[in-house]
Amino acid sequence: MASLMVGRVLVNCSGRNTITFNVISRCWQQTYAACAPSVSTPSETIQQKTSVVPVFRQAGQYCDRIALRDIHGEYTYRGIFLSSRQFASEIRDYLGGNYQERVAFLCPNDATYVITQWACFMSGQIAVPLCSLHPPNLLEYYIKDSEANLIVTTPEHAPVLSDIASKLGRKLLIFDEALRVLAMKQAVRASKIITGVESDLTLCNGESSEDLDGGLAPEFYDKSDAIIIYTSGTTGEPKGVVLSHRNLEAQVTSLVEAWEWSRKDIILHVLPLHHVHGMINALMCPLYVGARCVMLPKFESARVWANLLAINMAATERVNVFMAVPTIYMMLIEEYDRIFSKNARMKEYIRAVCSQKIRLMVSGSAPLPTPIFHRWEEITGHQILERYGMSETGMVLSNPLHGERKPGFVGTPLPNVEVQIARTDTSQEPEVLVVGNSSGTRILSKDTTNGELWVKGPGVFKYYYKRPKATEKEFTPDGWFKTGDTAQYTENSYRILGRTSVDIIKTGGYKVSAIEVETHLLGHPDIQDVAVVGLSDMTWGQKVAAVVVPRENKEIILSKLREWAKDRMAPYAIPTVLKVVDKLPKNSMGKVNKKELLLEIFPETEQRKMNNKTP
Ligand code: MCA
Ligand code: AMP
């Protein structure tokens, strides 16, 4: 029998604000216990004493400050909070009052995404963000795999999702435009009250905080899960990385401290919202501190330049933080060359504006090529801050906010993160070569500092959804998460040398499993055999390349293959390079040696890559 407790508690929110919450809790412990992992992971062993403050609750204190601007308009923290609370109660009703149910949601990059995500958190559910680029079969996979009983979407995606919902027998809830408008109306009111004034008056005072009761008991968030992010592995289908509210808080507070996020910041957001980079680093961090997020529907070079330069914008609207993957920096450079390169005065202006008005430009998700680092510095006066992270760990290593940023390096451990580099390539027990945290790094080996990067800390994920074996495999017995990335510690900083597996491809910042692409392509009626490899490329990091053996008397053409793949794979996973061969070279085990295949089939690209090795 479900037990229900209703009451009121007083909680001190970061020592700044006393907020009254309704406490509603019903058997969430049992629900949580049912999906808990079978292995002990670091995030459980390093438990913190204080209660977790989820992003919506932290944000509740910023009341009439502007939280978000999207293509429709501006939204205050209060507006988003109230809309989310209303939506949370609808979600709760749909789920029959249960907690920790998975809610898959597909929303555009605008306020509807934030309201839906907060509503999931407030009602105690686990949010599963979907991506509009994915074809229906992939969306269906994520919904099935996460056992999402409820799907939320906006009218533009309703046709696709209603088909899936009826096929799978899941409930579909269409986001009501009135909720977005409710969040906006508050913004209009706020702008009348505080036009252009950056002041503490915009924080909640005693009386206005009264409307911002919402969410569940503080203890609920200490132990419950928040998000599932899907990520590809070397084998099998994408796995759901489960991040708890405690994980999210640890990841956010680590970055807030390291990169000195403050409520004066305005970030330009151009990233997809179903991955850590766009969701946590570029959205939750600003909302956690009362900063503002200017969200574009998608990345577009010209629009980004217009925002960075604040063309036709008031000074108070000017963005001062930007985060992107290396591909985006490369595309921005190409746009700059196209539009501005012949205009010396404009070039001077761009450099002056960027260096004086923007305080932080970050790159991550894939290695930042040294030429991009230098060119960007030449154009904007900014040394891009490169950092390293993973869906399973959040951010791990970062170049310093103040001090030297080394091209080709990813810096040192962030606050609350511990790392080790371990030698795992021998038949013996792994040997720890390097240990580090935000206070410093110790080298334990005389021979080498190259090995696999291992991570521990409260930000590290709990488990892969419904995959206890896969979870156990990725952790050492003493709770280190094995990243699968080869790292090196040298010159007081860490470098990422690449993946230990050739079957993980990073293209445009997206992780793609070569095995998964091969499995899809083998379903093509005219393909007999295939090997998929990542081909080095300055813009995309790697391009997905397929080396294909056609069936007898059949012809494979790239354009037709891409068209065929459109309904089956994410667009970024579809090969953009095709080589047709008679036979794939295989070893005695029947396996293709992909490193050799790359050298044999694409000798020029591989040679160029070796020559460009940095630093
Ligand atoms: C698109 N194209 C490609 C690729 N994608 N070509 C080669 N490789 C690709 N991967 C081609 C298209 O076919 C098209 O060609 C042209 O490029 C433009 O395509 P479009 O879809 O319009 O591209 P876009 O919208 O400009 O997308 C590029 C992008 C996007 C903005 C860089 O890929 C992106 O948002 N990447 C970010 C991924 C990300 O956030 N990753 C974080 C996960 P044609 O014009 O000939 O048709 S990693 C993470 O979260 C961890 C924790 C971390 O460390 O951050
Ligand atoms: P994902 O699993 O999609 O979260 O991607 C995480 C992977 O992206 C890591 O395991 C790395 O291989 C790669 N990655 C992220 N940031 C960097 C970086 N700055 N340099 C090199 N690789 C990176």
XYZ file of C-alpha atoms and ligand atoms in Angstrom:
693
model
C 0.000 0.000 0.000
C 1.330 3.416 -0.875
C 1.808 5.683 2.093
C 1.198 9.384 1.645
C 2.727 12.128 3.729
C 1.758 15.754 3.339
C 3.370 18.505 5.370
C 5.426 21.670 5.277
C 9.099 22.104 6.052
C 11.382 25.110 6.105
C 14.576 24.737 4.147
C 17.434 27.149 3.949
C 18.378 27.416 0.303
C 22.140 28.069 0.015
C 21.903 30.264 3.081
C 20.296 33.009 1.013
C 16.640 32.346 1.109
C 14.180 30.519 3.288
C 11.637 28.743 1.130
C 8.551 26.846 2.225
C 7.919 23.590 0.426
C 4.982 21.265 0.319
C 6.234 17.857 1.220
C 4.560 15.046 -0.617
C 6.176 11.661 -0.608
C 4.719 8.318 -1.515
C 6.745 5.167 -1.414
C 9.433 6.611 -3.661
C 12.029 4.583 -1.814
C 10.485 1.366 -3.075
C 10.364 2.640 -6.645
C 13.957 3.781 -6.398
C 15.120 0.495 -4.884
C 13.574 -1.369 -7.810
C 15.852 0.286 -10.336
C 19.000 0.647 -8.209
C 22.277 -0.700 -9.635
C 23.743 -3.962 -8.526
C 27.284 -2.620 -8.170
C 28.552 -0.088 -5.733
C 29.603 2.958 -7.719
C 31.712 5.886 -6.521
C 28.776 8.250 -6.446
C 27.311 6.074 -3.727
C 30.484 5.640 -1.739
C 31.253 9.381 -1.686
C 27.910 10.486 -0.262
C 27.547 14.047 0.891
C 25.859 15.117 4.086
C 23.892 18.110 2.847
C 20.591 17.849 1.014
C 20.641 18.058 -2.743
C 19.132 21.235 -4.180
C 17.714 20.468 -7.640
C 18.082 23.151 -10.270
C 14.427 24.290 -10.180
C 14.552 24.793 -6.408
C 17.810 26.729 -6.541
C 16.362 28.787 -9.396
C 13.180 29.502 -7.436
C 15.013 32.205 -5.536
C 15.728 34.280 -8.654
C 12.041 35.156 -9.148
C 11.718 38.013 -11.617
C 15.155 37.842 -13.143
C 15.175 36.819 -16.789
C 16.146 33.157 -17.026
C 15.742 32.517 -20.714
C 15.326 34.160 -24.062
C 14.256 32.009 -27.007
C 12.825 32.756 -30.451
C 9.434 33.495 -28.868
C 10.529 35.944 -26.168
C 11.770 36.220 -22.591
C 10.904 34.199 -19.512
C 11.518 34.903 -15.845
C 12.594 32.324 -13.321
C 9.233 32.800 -11.632
C 7.340 32.240 -14.882
C 9.220 29.056 -15.712
C 8.833 27.841 -12.137
C 5.073 28.387 -12.062
C 4.507 26.832 -15.490
C 6.641 23.848 -14.542
C 4.732 23.411 -11.320
C 1.439 23.408 -13.151
C 2.757 20.937 -15.700
C 4.220 18.777 -12.917
C 0.808 18.289 -11.417
C -0.570 17.256 -14.808
C 2.279 14.769 -15.263
C 1.722 13.394 -11.773
C -1.973 12.849 -12.568
C -1.117 11.082 -15.820
C 1.214 8.752 -13.940
C -1.330 7.956 -11.285
C 0.685 9.593 -8.519
C 3.749 7.369 -9.059
C 7.334 8.574 -8.713
C 10.533 7.794 -10.615
C 8.635 6.856 -13.757
C 10.509 7.632 -16.945
C 9.066 10.481 -19.002
C 10.463 10.648 -22.550
C 10.180 14.151 -23.968
C 10.854 15.756 -27.323
C 10.794 19.546 -27.254
C 12.491 22.172 -29.402
C 15.385 24.217 -28.037
C 13.208 26.746 -26.241
C 11.313 27.311 -22.991
C 9.131 24.237 -23.522
C 12.227 22.066 -22.974
C 13.070 23.725 -19.653
C 9.469 23.685 -18.407
C 9.067 20.002 -19.269
C 12.354 19.033 -17.675
C 11.604 20.950 -14.478
C 8.086 19.496 -14.402
C 9.595 15.996 -14.503
C 11.910 16.903 -11.619
C 9.174 18.608 -9.588
C 6.874 15.619 -9.948
C 9.702 13.226 -9.050
C 10.006 11.540 -12.447
C 13.089 10.667 -14.486
C 13.379 12.803 -17.630
C 14.503 11.099 -20.848
C 15.289 13.821 -23.403
C 14.870 12.797 -27.034
C 16.366 14.402 -30.139
C 14.350 15.631 -33.111
C 17.110 14.608 -35.544
C 16.521 10.959 -34.742
C 14.312 8.868 -37.056
C 11.188 7.192 -35.588
C 12.846 3.785 -35.085
C 15.523 5.351 -32.843
C 12.971 7.365 -30.871
C 11.012 4.167 -30.407
C 14.119 2.387 -29.153
C 14.790 5.039 -26.490
C 11.171 5.025 -25.334
C 11.095 1.239 -25.144
C 14.487 0.864 -23.553
C 13.808 3.460 -20.857
C 10.347 1.958 -20.236
C 8.873 5.437 -20.477
C 5.156 5.211 -19.804
C 4.565 8.819 -20.655
C 5.765 10.747 -23.699
C 5.638 14.540 -23.752
C 6.031 16.564 -26.901
C 5.094 19.802 -28.606
C 2.585 19.967 -31.507
C 5.252 19.924 -34.267
C 6.521 16.479 -33.201
C 3.117 15.097 -32.246
C 2.451 13.131 -35.485
C 5.650 11.046 -35.183
C 5.293 10.472 -31.477
C 1.603 9.686 -31.524
C 2.321 6.831 -33.963
C 5.010 5.509 -31.636
C 2.847 5.990 -28.555
C -0.048 4.055 -30.040
C 2.254 1.326 -31.346
C 3.833 0.872 -27.897
C 0.700 1.581 -25.893
C 2.201 4.601 -24.080
C 0.472 7.782 -23.000
C 1.164 10.901 -25.033
C 0.861 14.362 -23.559
C 1.031 17.358 -25.894
C 2.638 20.395 -24.330
C 0.023 23.096 -23.969
C 1.124 26.392 -25.502
C -0.648 28.146 -22.606
C 2.112 26.908 -20.291
C 4.741 28.670 -22.347
C 2.672 31.803 -22.446
C 2.189 31.625 -18.678
C 5.952 31.614 -18.258
C 6.242 34.545 -20.665
C 3.569 36.709 -19.168
C 5.589 36.909 -16.004
C 8.522 38.131 -18.078
C 6.480 41.005 -19.422
C 5.500 41.935 -15.897
C 9.083 41.706 -14.741
C 10.420 43.832 -17.549
C 7.925 46.555 -16.603
C 9.115 46.485 -13.017
C 12.838 46.250 -13.545
C 13.584 47.404 -17.074
C 17.290 47.161 -17.673
C 18.201 47.183 -13.991
C 20.617 44.530 -12.747
C 19.729 44.527 -9.101
C 19.209 42.344 -6.073
C 15.636 43.654 -5.997
C 14.928 41.042 -8.620
C 15.651 38.282 -6.115
C 12.677 36.949 -4.183
C 11.957 38.742 -0.977
C 9.976 37.149 1.841
C 6.523 37.666 0.356
C 7.114 36.874 -3.305
C 8.921 33.619 -2.555
C 5.616 32.347 -1.174
C 4.321 31.435 -4.679
C 7.423 29.435 -5.404
C 6.590 26.342 -3.415
C 7.060 23.332 -5.609
C 8.595 19.946 -5.940
C 8.891 17.179 -3.407
C 10.525 16.868 0.001
C 14.236 17.739 0.035
C 15.120 14.162 1.047
C 13.431 12.850 -2.094
C 16.092 14.487 -4.247
C 18.927 13.122 -2.111
C 18.299 9.621 -3.318
C 16.383 9.777 -6.555
C 17.275 9.756 -10.218
C 16.830 12.721 -12.508
C 17.804 12.022 -16.100
C 18.633 9.256 -18.546
C 21.022 10.179 -21.359
C 21.582 7.701 -24.172
C 25.123 7.029 -25.316
C 26.693 4.613 -27.784
C 29.217 2.009 -26.740
C 31.658 -0.208 -28.602
C 29.176 -3.058 -28.745
C 25.433 -3.436 -28.695
C 22.758 -0.789 -28.705
C 22.868 2.633 -27.017
C 22.778 2.484 -23.236
C 20.878 4.802 -20.909
C 23.205 6.631 -18.526
C 21.242 7.314 -15.332
C 22.196 10.532 -13.557
C 20.764 11.222 -10.119
C 19.873 14.638 -8.733
C 23.017 14.345 -6.635
C 25.101 13.689 -9.771
C 23.602 16.743 -11.482
C 24.222 18.974 -8.495
C 27.831 17.773 -8.202
C 28.487 18.376 -11.909
C 26.891 21.811 -11.879
C 28.529 23.075 -8.677
C 31.937 21.872 -9.859
C 31.656 23.965 -13.038
C 30.102 26.938 -11.250
C 33.160 27.040 -9.009
C 35.795 26.370 -11.669
C 34.432 28.718 -14.328
C 33.109 31.295 -11.857
C 29.544 31.293 -13.134
C 27.593 34.219 -11.729
C 24.142 35.710 -12.205
C 25.691 38.455 -14.312
C 26.438 35.911 -17.024
C 24.496 35.572 -20.264
C 25.287 32.425 -22.251
C 24.576 31.888 -25.931
C 23.146 28.365 -26.216
C 23.349 26.554 -29.579
C 23.767 22.901 -28.608
C 21.467 19.889 -28.676
C 19.688 19.350 -25.363
C 19.849 15.555 -25.078
C 23.513 15.464 -24.070
C 25.496 16.657 -21.058
C 27.221 19.482 -22.954
C 24.027 21.288 -23.968
C 21.884 20.199 -21.029
C 24.136 20.504 -17.995
C 27.111 22.699 -18.880
C 25.281 25.244 -21.003
C 21.796 25.228 -19.458
C 21.703 23.946 -15.881
C 24.830 25.852 -14.835
C 23.466 29.276 -15.801
C 20.013 28.549 -14.366
C 21.579 27.327 -11.119
C 23.214 30.684 -10.464
C 20.487 33.014 -11.731
C 22.243 33.817 -15.003
C 20.493 34.114 -18.360
C 20.425 31.717 -21.265
C 19.891 32.984 -24.809
C 18.772 29.877 -26.671
C 18.807 29.517 -30.449
C 16.615 26.839 -32.047
C 19.749 25.325 -33.602
C 23.291 26.249 -34.495
C 23.621 28.667 -37.414
C 26.909 30.426 -38.046
C 25.451 33.791 -39.067
C 23.104 33.959 -36.084
C 25.877 33.049 -33.691
C 28.112 35.803 -35.037
C 25.235 38.288 -34.765
C 24.753 37.319 -31.117
C 28.439 37.306 -30.236
C 28.762 40.783 -31.698
C 25.398 41.914 -30.235
C 24.290 43.309 -33.597
C 21.022 45.260 -33.105
C 20.957 44.425 -29.408
C 20.938 46.495 -26.245
C 24.104 46.381 -24.147
C 22.205 44.544 -21.380
C 21.377 41.752 -23.842
C 24.971 41.053 -24.768
C 26.150 37.474 -24.273
C 29.406 36.952 -22.400
C 29.744 33.138 -22.345
C 29.800 30.693 -25.265
C 30.209 26.914 -25.390
C 30.530 24.704 -28.437
C 32.088 21.639 -29.984
C 35.196 22.064 -32.193
C 33.126 21.593 -35.381
C 31.108 24.684 -34.491
C 34.238 26.786 -33.928
C 35.484 25.589 -37.316
C 32.171 26.525 -38.978
C 32.295 29.956 -37.333
C 35.802 30.475 -38.666
C 34.632 29.516 -42.163
C 31.736 31.991 -41.898
C 34.100 34.713 -40.656
C 36.396 34.102 -43.615
C 33.450 34.223 -45.983
C 31.878 37.407 -44.628
C 34.453 39.509 -42.870
C 37.920 38.557 -44.069
C 38.246 41.395 -46.597
C 37.086 44.066 -44.188
C 39.988 45.145 -41.975
C 37.914 47.497 -39.813
C 35.309 44.859 -39.192
C 38.015 42.385 -38.230
C 39.415 44.840 -35.739
C 35.933 45.496 -34.355
C 35.206 41.771 -33.958
C 38.428 41.213 -32.066
C 37.783 44.180 -29.807
C 34.172 43.239 -29.028
C 34.916 39.575 -28.400
C 37.940 40.178 -26.222
C 36.349 42.963 -24.180
C 32.755 41.783 -23.814
C 32.981 38.008 -23.733
C 34.534 36.458 -20.656
C 34.583 32.749 -21.507
C 34.561 30.576 -24.618
C 34.661 26.831 -24.027
C 35.197 23.847 -26.315
C 34.647 20.177 -25.587
C 33.007 16.876 -26.597
C 35.890 16.167 -28.999
C 39.550 17.181 -29.364
C 40.042 20.813 -30.324
C 42.587 20.887 -33.165
C 45.497 23.217 -32.415
C 45.030 25.220 -35.663
C 41.455 26.059 -34.572
C 42.694 27.178 -31.140
C 45.240 29.550 -32.728
C 42.950 30.864 -35.461
C 40.168 31.588 -32.963
C 42.613 33.504 -30.801
C 43.698 35.515 -33.812
C 40.069 36.345 -34.714
C 38.596 37.019 -31.277
C 41.543 37.471 -28.930
C 40.208 34.485 -26.944
C 42.117 31.399 -25.999
C 39.361 28.791 -26.084
C 39.109 26.954 -22.771
C 39.199 23.265 -23.656
C 37.779 20.783 -21.207
C 37.143 17.037 -21.229
C 34.080 15.116 -20.073
C 31.738 12.235 -20.722
C 28.032 11.460 -20.435
C 28.830 9.047 -17.600
C 30.999 11.446 -15.602
C 30.105 15.017 -16.484
C 33.114 17.281 -16.775
C 36.397 15.835 -15.531
C 39.342 17.932 -16.687
C 39.536 21.587 -17.599
C 42.086 24.141 -18.617
C 42.213 26.966 -16.073
C 39.839 29.913 -16.126
C 42.780 32.092 -15.138
C 46.233 31.187 -16.326
C 47.761 29.432 -19.281
C 45.489 27.401 -21.565
C 47.564 24.967 -23.533
C 46.405 23.964 -27.011
C 46.173 20.181 -27.321
C 45.721 19.771 -23.551
C 42.565 19.449 -21.461
C 43.959 20.830 -18.201
C 43.653 19.352 -14.725
C 40.895 17.757 -12.579
C 37.857 19.901 -11.782
C 36.666 20.382 -8.177
C 35.172 17.223 -6.648
C 36.667 14.969 -9.316
C 39.418 12.402 -8.805
C 41.287 10.809 -11.687
C 43.819 8.062 -12.255
C 45.725 7.032 -15.334
C 46.205 3.275 -15.350
C 48.179 0.910 -17.535
C 45.718 -1.714 -18.719
C 47.422 -2.986 -21.862
C 49.365 -5.829 -20.241
C 48.112 -9.193 -19.104
C 48.914 -8.216 -15.517
C 46.717 -6.361 -13.049
C 46.226 -2.721 -14.048
C 48.992 -0.463 -12.762
C 48.114 3.025 -11.568
C 50.566 5.471 -13.134
C 49.107 8.848 -12.173
C 46.649 10.060 -9.497
C 45.125 13.516 -9.448
C 42.431 15.788 -8.127
C 41.838 19.530 -8.138
C 44.639 20.038 -5.576
C 47.303 18.384 -7.679
C 48.599 15.342 -9.515
C 51.183 12.728 -8.473
C 53.132 10.592 -10.912
C 53.655 7.076 -9.536
C 55.499 5.483 -12.436
C 59.016 6.153 -13.692
C 58.347 4.706 -17.145
C 55.263 6.313 -18.570
C 52.250 8.471 -17.829
C 50.169 7.113 -20.731
C 47.226 4.873 -19.977
C 43.483 4.645 -19.573
C 41.777 7.488 -17.739
C 39.699 6.464 -14.701
C 37.323 8.787 -12.857
C 35.670 8.904 -9.417
C 33.486 11.506 -7.761
C 29.937 12.503 -6.847
C 29.236 13.558 -10.449
C 29.899 10.069 -11.832
C 26.730 8.288 -12.999
C 25.060 5.549 -11.036
C 24.283 2.889 -13.569
C 23.221 2.087 -17.113
C 19.475 1.665 -17.084
C 18.542 -2.020 -16.747
C 22.089 -3.106 -17.536
C 23.765 -4.281 -14.327
C 26.396 -6.338 -16.195
C 27.408 -3.472 -18.470
C 27.555 -1.176 -15.437
C 29.754 -3.557 -13.513
C 32.081 -3.970 -16.491
C 32.778 -0.240 -16.705
C 33.837 0.140 -13.067
C 36.895 -1.242 -11.298
C 36.178 -3.268 -8.143
C 37.112 -0.214 -6.050
C 34.683 2.039 -7.890
C 36.683 3.858 -10.583
C 34.798 4.471 -13.821
C 36.918 3.347 -16.780
C 36.466 5.997 -19.471
C 37.910 4.077 -22.438
C 39.967 7.169 -23.291
C 43.745 7.060 -23.401
C 45.267 9.966 -21.505
C 48.720 11.259 -20.728
C 49.946 13.514 -17.939
C 52.796 15.744 -19.018
C 53.941 19.352 -18.488
C 51.575 19.608 -15.472
C 48.513 18.983 -17.593
C 46.492 16.132 -19.078
C 46.132 15.260 -22.758
C 43.596 12.954 -24.365
C 45.372 10.752 -26.889
C 42.242 9.059 -28.267
C 39.838 6.239 -27.585
C 41.174 2.845 -26.612
C 38.670 1.408 -29.107
C 38.701 2.260 -32.835
C 35.006 1.442 -32.886
C 34.005 4.695 -31.206
C 33.835 7.575 -33.667
C 33.401 11.216 -32.665
C 31.846 13.249 -35.430
C 30.707 16.843 -34.946
C 30.875 16.151 -31.181
C 28.478 13.190 -31.417
C 29.596 9.735 -30.379
C 28.874 7.067 -32.974
C 29.400 3.332 -32.612
C 31.037 1.870 -35.722
C 29.525 -1.512 -34.859
C 26.032 -0.053 -34.729
C 26.470 1.602 -38.143
C 27.814 -1.669 -39.553
C 24.786 -3.538 -38.201
C 22.459 -1.096 -39.942
C 24.390 -1.192 -43.222
C 24.436 -4.986 -43.253
C 20.651 -4.725 -43.448
C 21.018 -3.118 -46.901
C 19.999 -5.673 -49.524
C 22.996 -4.928 -51.777
C 25.716 -4.956 -49.107
C 27.555 -8.177 -48.440
C 30.180 -6.946 -45.984
C 31.179 -3.655 -44.426
C 33.686 -2.046 -42.072
C 33.008 1.403 -40.629
C 35.872 3.636 -39.546
C 36.411 7.184 -38.333
C 38.342 9.246 -40.865
C 40.206 12.293 -39.525
C 38.769 15.596 -40.653
C 39.511 19.163 -39.573
C 35.850 20.265 -39.494
C 34.096 17.153 -38.194
C 36.901 15.718 -36.053
C 36.160 12.410 -37.693
C 33.947 11.537 -40.619
C 32.017 8.289 -40.645
C 33.473 6.249 -43.520
C 32.090 2.942 -44.797
C 34.270 0.435 -46.622
C 31.755 -1.739 -48.401
C 31.752 -5.036 -50.312
C 28.659 -5.093 -52.565
C 26.769 -8.237 -53.365
C 27.474 -9.743 -56.785
C 26.485 -7.474 -59.691
C 25.246 -4.788 -57.319
C 26.406 -1.204 -57.180
C 26.590 0.959 -54.086
C 26.445 4.743 -54.506
C 26.931 7.102 -51.584
C 23.947 9.358 -52.287
C 21.580 6.395 -52.551
C 23.040 4.712 -49.501
C 22.575 7.925 -47.479
C 18.985 8.205 -48.642
C 18.336 4.589 -47.626
C 19.952 5.166 -44.206
C 17.912 8.293 -43.427
C 15.007 6.367 -41.930
C 17.250 4.081 -39.941
C 20.048 6.106 -38.347
C 20.764 9.461 -36.771
C 21.879 11.835 -39.566
C 25.332 12.347 -38.041
C 25.896 8.543 -37.983
C 25.222 8.081 -41.698
C 28.506 7.610 -43.577
C 29.649 10.643 -45.543
C 32.542 8.746 -47.136
C 32.200 5.505 -49.091
C 34.833 3.153 -50.505
C 33.756 0.125 -52.461
C 36.145 -2.856 -52.341
C 36.063 -6.468 -53.540
C 37.041 -7.910 -50.201
C 37.774 -6.792 -46.649
C 41.150 -7.887 -45.284
C 40.515 -10.092 -42.235
C 42.782 -11.814 -39.724
C 42.634 -15.477 -38.705
C 39.838 -14.630 -36.238
C 37.783 -13.201 -39.117
C 38.219 -9.634 -37.831
C 39.157 -6.534 -39.753
C 42.151 -4.643 -38.345
C 40.665 -1.157 -38.680
C 43.910 0.719 -38.040
C 45.518 -1.141 -40.937
C 42.393 -0.732 -43.068
C 42.510 3.032 -42.580
C 46.152 3.143 -43.695
C 45.461 0.934 -46.666
C 42.249 2.548 -47.929
C 42.778 6.166 -46.894
C 46.587 6.531 -46.884
C 46.578 10.288 -47.572
C 44.212 11.215 -44.748
C 46.027 9.010 -42.288
C 49.402 10.387 -43.334
C 48.107 13.941 -42.889
C 46.792 13.035 -39.441
C 50.183 11.687 -38.386
C 51.955 14.809 -39.657
C 49.517 17.088 -37.804
C 49.864 15.296 -34.462
C 49.887 17.911 -31.727
C 51.611 19.403 -29.945
C 26.188 16.894 -40.783
N 26.951 16.841 -41.885
C 28.005 16.073 -41.667
C 27.857 15.631 -40.330
N 26.730 16.174 -39.815
N 29.044 15.739 -42.436
C 29.975 14.930 -41.907
N 29.913 14.468 -40.631
C 28.872 14.807 -39.832
N 28.837 14.363 -38.583
C 26.723 17.529 -43.136
C 25.296 17.394 -43.609
O 25.120 16.246 -44.392
C 25.130 18.657 -44.414
O 25.717 18.490 -45.661
C 25.951 19.670 -43.659
O 26.927 18.909 -42.940
C 25.138 20.448 -42.668
O 24.347 19.544 -41.941
P 23.489 19.975 -40.705
O 22.738 18.804 -40.166
O 22.739 21.230 -41.050
O 24.640 20.292 -39.709
P 24.554 21.253 -38.553
O 23.145 21.434 -38.096
O 25.317 22.485 -38.927
O 25.252 20.398 -37.415
C 26.559 20.498 -37.152
C 26.714 20.681 -35.634
C 25.998 19.498 -34.945
C 26.069 21.982 -35.172
C 28.177 20.690 -35.315
O 26.603 18.305 -35.393
C 25.997 19.607 -33.436
O 25.138 20.269 -32.841
N 26.962 18.934 -32.750
C 27.047 18.999 -31.278
C 26.972 17.650 -30.689
C 27.030 17.708 -29.164
O 26.495 18.581 -28.521
N 27.678 16.734 -28.582
C 27.759 16.623 -27.152
C 27.813 15.157 -26.804
P 25.024 19.048 -46.998
O 24.992 20.542 -46.771
O 25.939 18.603 -48.090
O 23.682 18.432 -47.011
S 29.273 14.797 -25.953
C 28.979 15.245 -24.359
O 27.950 15.758 -23.998
C 30.163 15.074 -23.475
C 29.741 14.953 -22.047
C 31.104 16.264 -23.607
O 32.295 16.114 -23.330
O 30.632 17.323 -23.978
P 29.916 11.184 -24.895
O 30.048 9.761 -24.523
O 29.095 11.456 -26.072
O 29.576 11.943 -23.692
O 31.359 11.636 -25.297
C 32.419 11.540 -24.403
C 33.691 11.366 -25.147
O 34.005 12.548 -25.885
C 34.879 11.142 -24.258
O 34.966 9.808 -23.826
C 36.017 11.550 -25.178
O 36.372 10.500 -26.022
C 35.402 12.673 -25.990
N 35.807 13.997 -25.512
C 35.103 14.876 -24.788
N 35.802 16.015 -24.608
C 36.997 15.838 -25.219
C 38.164 16.634 -25.396
N 38.237 17.873 -24.961
N 39.198 16.095 -26.061
C 39.146 14.843 -26.553
N 38.063 14.048 -26.443
C 37.000 14.543 -25.787
